Amino acid sequence: MFNRFQAAAGLTGLVLLPTLIAPTPGSAQEAEDPPGHKDPIIAFAMEMVVPVLGHAYAGDARRGIAPALVHVAGYGLIGYGVTRALDCLLCGSDSGDDDTDRVIISIGLAAAVVGKVWGLVSVASTVRDHNASLVVEPTPDRQLALGLKVKF
């Protein structure tokens, strides 16, 4: 049934299969993140969903409060402008219609966008600062030094 060539090919395949499936030694040489390292993508996603949450993940929630306040104030202005516009629509009066509602809504929209962009840029720098404080690097006299950042 089997000739010698087929038997040798099958045996060679059985020997080579575990070698081909096993992870390469090069994967063990990749640098690992230091303990406490924060992933900027996770922080960015958290900040997109809930303002200040990405900053809290990065370890400095206070840096996210100002952008979050601008963002929330923008939504407040949008709500106020829409309420004024609906009130004017429902009352049916054309008196005093000077596009103030549109201006308020536009300012609110701009504030919401600026607050969101500010928060996303800020969370990226917060994560970068946090990760930089964990770096171990050689000093000029060839000794290892651990960079620690202390906040008071």
mmCIF file of C-alpha atoms in Angstrom:
data_model
loop_
_atom_site.group_PDB
_atom_site.id
_atom_site.type_symbol
_atom_site.label_atom_id
_atom_site.label_comp_id
_atom_site.label_asym_id
_atom_site.label_seq_id
_atom_site.Cartn_x
_atom_site.Cartn_y
_atom_site.Cartn_z
ATOM 1 C CA MET A 1 0.000 0.000 0.000
ATOM 2 C CA PHE A 2 2.545 2.579 1.078
ATOM 3 C CA ASN A 3 5.859 2.813 -0.572
ATOM 4 C CA ARG A 4 8.973 4.054 1.191
ATOM 5 C CA PHE A 5 8.661 7.565 -0.214
ATOM 6 C CA GLN A 6 5.142 8.036 1.192
ATOM 7 C CA ALA A 7 6.184 6.675 4.571
ATOM 8 C CA ALA A 8 9.199 9.005 4.714
ATOM 9 C CA ALA A 9 7.071 12.006 3.696
ATOM 10 C CA GLY A 10 4.491 11.195 6.378
ATOM 11 C CA LEU A 11 7.161 10.785 9.047
ATOM 12 C CA THR A 12 8.836 14.036 7.999
ATOM 13 C CA GLY A 13 5.488 15.820 8.174
ATOM 14 C CA LEU A 14 4.868 14.516 11.696
ATOM 15 C CA VAL A 15 8.298 15.700 12.798
ATOM 16 C CA LEU A 16 8.015 19.143 11.173
ATOM 17 C CA LEU A 17 4.411 19.885 12.165
ATOM 18 C CA PRO A 18 5.088 20.750 15.843
ATOM 19 C CA THR A 19 8.053 22.859 14.776
ATOM 20 C CA LEU A 20 5.921 24.849 12.348
ATOM 21 C CA ILE A 21 3.078 25.334 14.814
ATOM 22 C CA ALA A 22 5.225 26.294 17.824
ATOM 23 C CA PRO A 23 5.717 30.009 18.491
ATOM 24 C CA THR A 24 8.909 31.489 17.190
ATOM 25 C CA PRO A 25 11.618 32.484 19.638
ATOM 26 C CA GLY A 26 11.472 36.009 18.219
ATOM 27 C CA SER A 27 8.173 36.610 19.999
ATOM 28 C CA ALA A 28 9.917 36.170 23.339
ATOM 29 C CA GLN A 29 12.332 38.966 22.418
ATOM 30 C CA GLU A 30 9.657 41.649 22.112
ATOM 31 C CA ALA A 31 9.730 44.362 24.748
ATOM 32 C CA GLU A 32 7.069 44.122 27.398
ATOM 33 C CA ASP A 33 5.260 47.106 28.808
ATOM 34 C CA PRO A 34 6.308 48.042 32.346
ATOM 35 C CA PRO A 35 3.864 47.306 35.177
ATOM 36 C CA GLY A 36 1.268 50.044 35.423
ATOM 37 C CA HIS A 37 1.441 50.871 31.697
ATOM 38 C CA LYS A 38 -1.817 52.377 30.395
ATOM 39 C CA ASP A 39 -3.063 51.691 26.877
ATOM 40 C CA PRO A 40 -3.785 54.958 25.035
ATOM 41 C CA ILE A 41 -6.451 53.330 22.847
ATOM 42 C CA ILE A 42 -8.434 52.192 25.888
ATOM 43 C CA ALA A 43 -8.127 55.644 27.472
ATOM 44 C CA PHE A 44 -9.223 57.279 24.200
ATOM 45 C CA ALA A 45 -12.258 54.980 23.903
ATOM 46 C CA MET A 46 -13.236 55.571 27.531
ATOM 47 C CA GLU A 47 -12.947 59.337 27.054
ATOM 48 C CA MET A 48 -15.107 59.122 23.907
ATOM 49 C CA VAL A 49 -17.900 57.400 25.817
ATOM 50 C CA VAL A 50 -17.812 59.313 29.120
ATOM 51 C CA PRO A 51 -15.846 62.531 29.646
ATOM 52 C CA VAL A 52 -13.233 62.282 32.460
ATOM 53 C CA LEU A 53 -13.362 58.450 32.432
ATOM 54 C CA GLY A 54 -10.289 58.168 30.191
ATOM 55 C CA HIS A 55 -8.412 60.602 32.422
ATOM 56 C CA ALA A 56 -9.377 58.569 35.481
ATOM 57 C CA TYR A 57 -8.061 55.422 33.766
ATOM 58 C CA ALA A 58 -4.797 57.252 33.028
ATOM 59 C CA GLY A 59 -4.498 58.211 36.693
ATOM 60 C CA ASP A 60 -5.259 61.950 36.604
ATOM 61 C CA ALA A 61 -8.994 62.659 36.536
ATOM 62 C CA ARG A 62 -8.468 66.319 37.468
ATOM 63 C CA ARG A 63 -6.969 67.028 34.037
ATOM 64 C CA GLY A 64 -10.238 65.954 32.428
ATOM 65 C CA ILE A 65 -12.590 68.142 34.454
ATOM 66 C CA ALA A 66 -12.157 71.394 32.478
ATOM 67 C CA PRO A 67 -12.739 69.816 29.031
ATOM 68 C CA ALA A 68 -15.711 67.892 30.418
ATOM 69 C CA LEU A 69 -17.251 71.083 31.817
ATOM 70 C CA VAL A 70 -16.903 72.824 28.440
ATOM 71 C CA HIS A 71 -18.435 69.769 26.733
ATOM 72 C CA VAL A 72 -21.379 69.576 29.141
ATOM 73 C CA ALA A 73 -21.917 73.357 29.016
ATOM 74 C CA GLY A 74 -22.162 73.052 25.237
ATOM 75 C CA TYR A 75 -24.929 70.493 25.589
ATOM 76 C CA GLY A 76 -26.624 72.773 28.109
ATOM 77 C CA LEU A 77 -26.576 75.659 25.636
ATOM 78 C CA ILE A 78 -27.936 73.404 22.901
ATOM 79 C CA GLY A 79 -30.783 72.350 25.182
ATOM 80 C CA TYR A 80 -31.512 75.945 26.173
ATOM 81 C CA GLY A 81 -31.538 77.090 22.538
ATOM 82 C CA VAL A 82 -33.831 74.252 21.467
ATOM 83 C CA THR A 83 -36.186 74.981 24.367
ATOM 84 C CA ARG A 84 -36.370 78.660 23.388
ATOM 85 C CA ALA A 85 -36.961 77.738 19.747
ATOM 86 C CA LEU A 86 -39.747 75.299 20.636
ATOM 87 C CA ASP A 87 -41.332 77.829 22.977
ATOM 88 C CA CYS A 88 -41.355 80.410 20.200
ATOM 89 C CA LEU A 89 -42.779 77.856 17.751
ATOM 90 C CA LEU A 90 -45.529 76.700 20.097
ATOM 91 C CA CYS A 91 -46.669 80.175 21.070
ATOM 92 C CA GLY A 92 -47.006 81.119 17.391
ATOM 93 C CA SER A 93 -45.681 84.606 17.903
ATOM 94 C CA ASP A 94 -43.325 86.156 15.364
ATOM 95 C CA SER A 95 -42.383 89.025 17.630
ATOM 96 C CA GLY A 96 -38.765 89.181 18.720
ATOM 97 C CA ASP A 97 -37.630 86.428 16.332
ATOM 98 C CA ASP A 98 -34.044 87.559 15.751
ATOM 99 C CA ASP A 99 -32.297 84.207 15.294
ATOM 100 C CA THR A 100 -31.057 84.248 18.889
ATOM 101 C CA ASP A 101 -32.038 80.613 19.271
ATOM 102 C CA ARG A 102 -29.876 79.545 16.338
ATOM 103 C CA VAL A 103 -26.933 81.515 17.684
ATOM 104 C CA ILE A 104 -27.293 79.881 21.113
ATOM 105 C CA ILE A 105 -27.531 76.416 19.541
ATOM 106 C CA SER A 106 -24.505 77.116 17.319
ATOM 107 C CA ILE A 107 -22.417 78.326 20.259
ATOM 108 C CA GLY A 108 -23.493 75.266 22.238
ATOM 109 C CA LEU A 109 -22.562 72.936 19.391
ATOM 110 C CA ALA A 110 -19.163 74.598 19.028
ATOM 111 C CA ALA A 111 -18.544 74.356 22.785
ATOM 112 C CA ALA A 112 -19.531 70.677 22.839
ATOM 113 C CA VAL A 113 -17.161 69.867 19.957
ATOM 114 C CA VAL A 114 -14.299 71.922 21.414
ATOM 115 C CA GLY A 115 -14.770 70.282 24.825
ATOM 116 C CA LYS A 116 -14.755 66.790 23.312
ATOM 117 C CA VAL A 117 -11.666 67.420 21.156
ATOM 118 C CA TRP A 118 -9.885 69.077 24.093
ATOM 119 C CA GLY A 119 -10.669 66.065 26.287
ATOM 120 C CA LEU A 120 -9.403 63.580 23.692
ATOM 121 C CA VAL A 121 -6.152 65.475 23.128
ATOM 122 C CA SER A 122 -5.728 65.883 26.873
ATOM 123 C CA VAL A 123 -6.250 62.171 27.585
ATOM 124 C CA ALA A 124 -3.589 61.276 25.031
ATOM 125 C CA SER A 125 -1.046 63.537 26.727
ATOM 126 C CA THR A 126 -2.129 62.288 30.172
ATOM 127 C CA VAL A 127 -1.505 58.664 29.159
ATOM 128 C CA ARG A 128 1.813 59.621 27.559
ATOM 129 C CA ASP A 129 2.892 61.449 30.746
ATOM 130 C CA HIS A 130 1.815 58.497 32.912
ATOM 131 C CA ASN A 131 3.678 55.956 30.782
ATOM 132 C CA ALA A 132 6.771 58.174 30.607
ATOM 133 C CA SER A 133 6.882 58.256 34.401
ATOM 134 C CA LEU A 134 7.270 54.451 34.425
ATOM 135 C CA VAL A 135 10.248 54.251 32.065
ATOM 136 C CA VAL A 136 13.480 52.616 33.172
ATOM 137 C CA GLU A 137 16.423 53.883 31.148
ATOM 138 C CA PRO A 138 20.207 53.891 31.505
ATOM 139 C CA THR A 139 21.897 57.011 32.807
ATOM 140 C CA PRO A 140 25.098 58.441 31.293
ATOM 141 C CA ASP A 141 27.205 56.602 33.897
ATOM 142 C CA ARG A 142 25.708 53.294 32.645
ATOM 143 C CA GLN A 143 23.627 52.585 35.719
ATOM 144 C CA LEU A 144 19.920 51.984 35.619
ATOM 145 C CA ALA A 145 17.608 54.692 36.875
ATOM 146 C CA LEU A 146 13.890 54.474 37.515
ATOM 147 C CA GLY A 147 11.896 57.559 36.583
ATOM 148 C CA LEU A 148 9.172 58.231 39.129
ATOM 149 C CA LYS A 149 6.697 61.078 39.015
ATOM 150 C CA VAL A 150 5.376 62.300 42.350
ATOM 151 C CA LYS A 151 2.334 64.575 42.596
ATOM 152 C CA PHE A 152 1.448 66.581 45.659
#
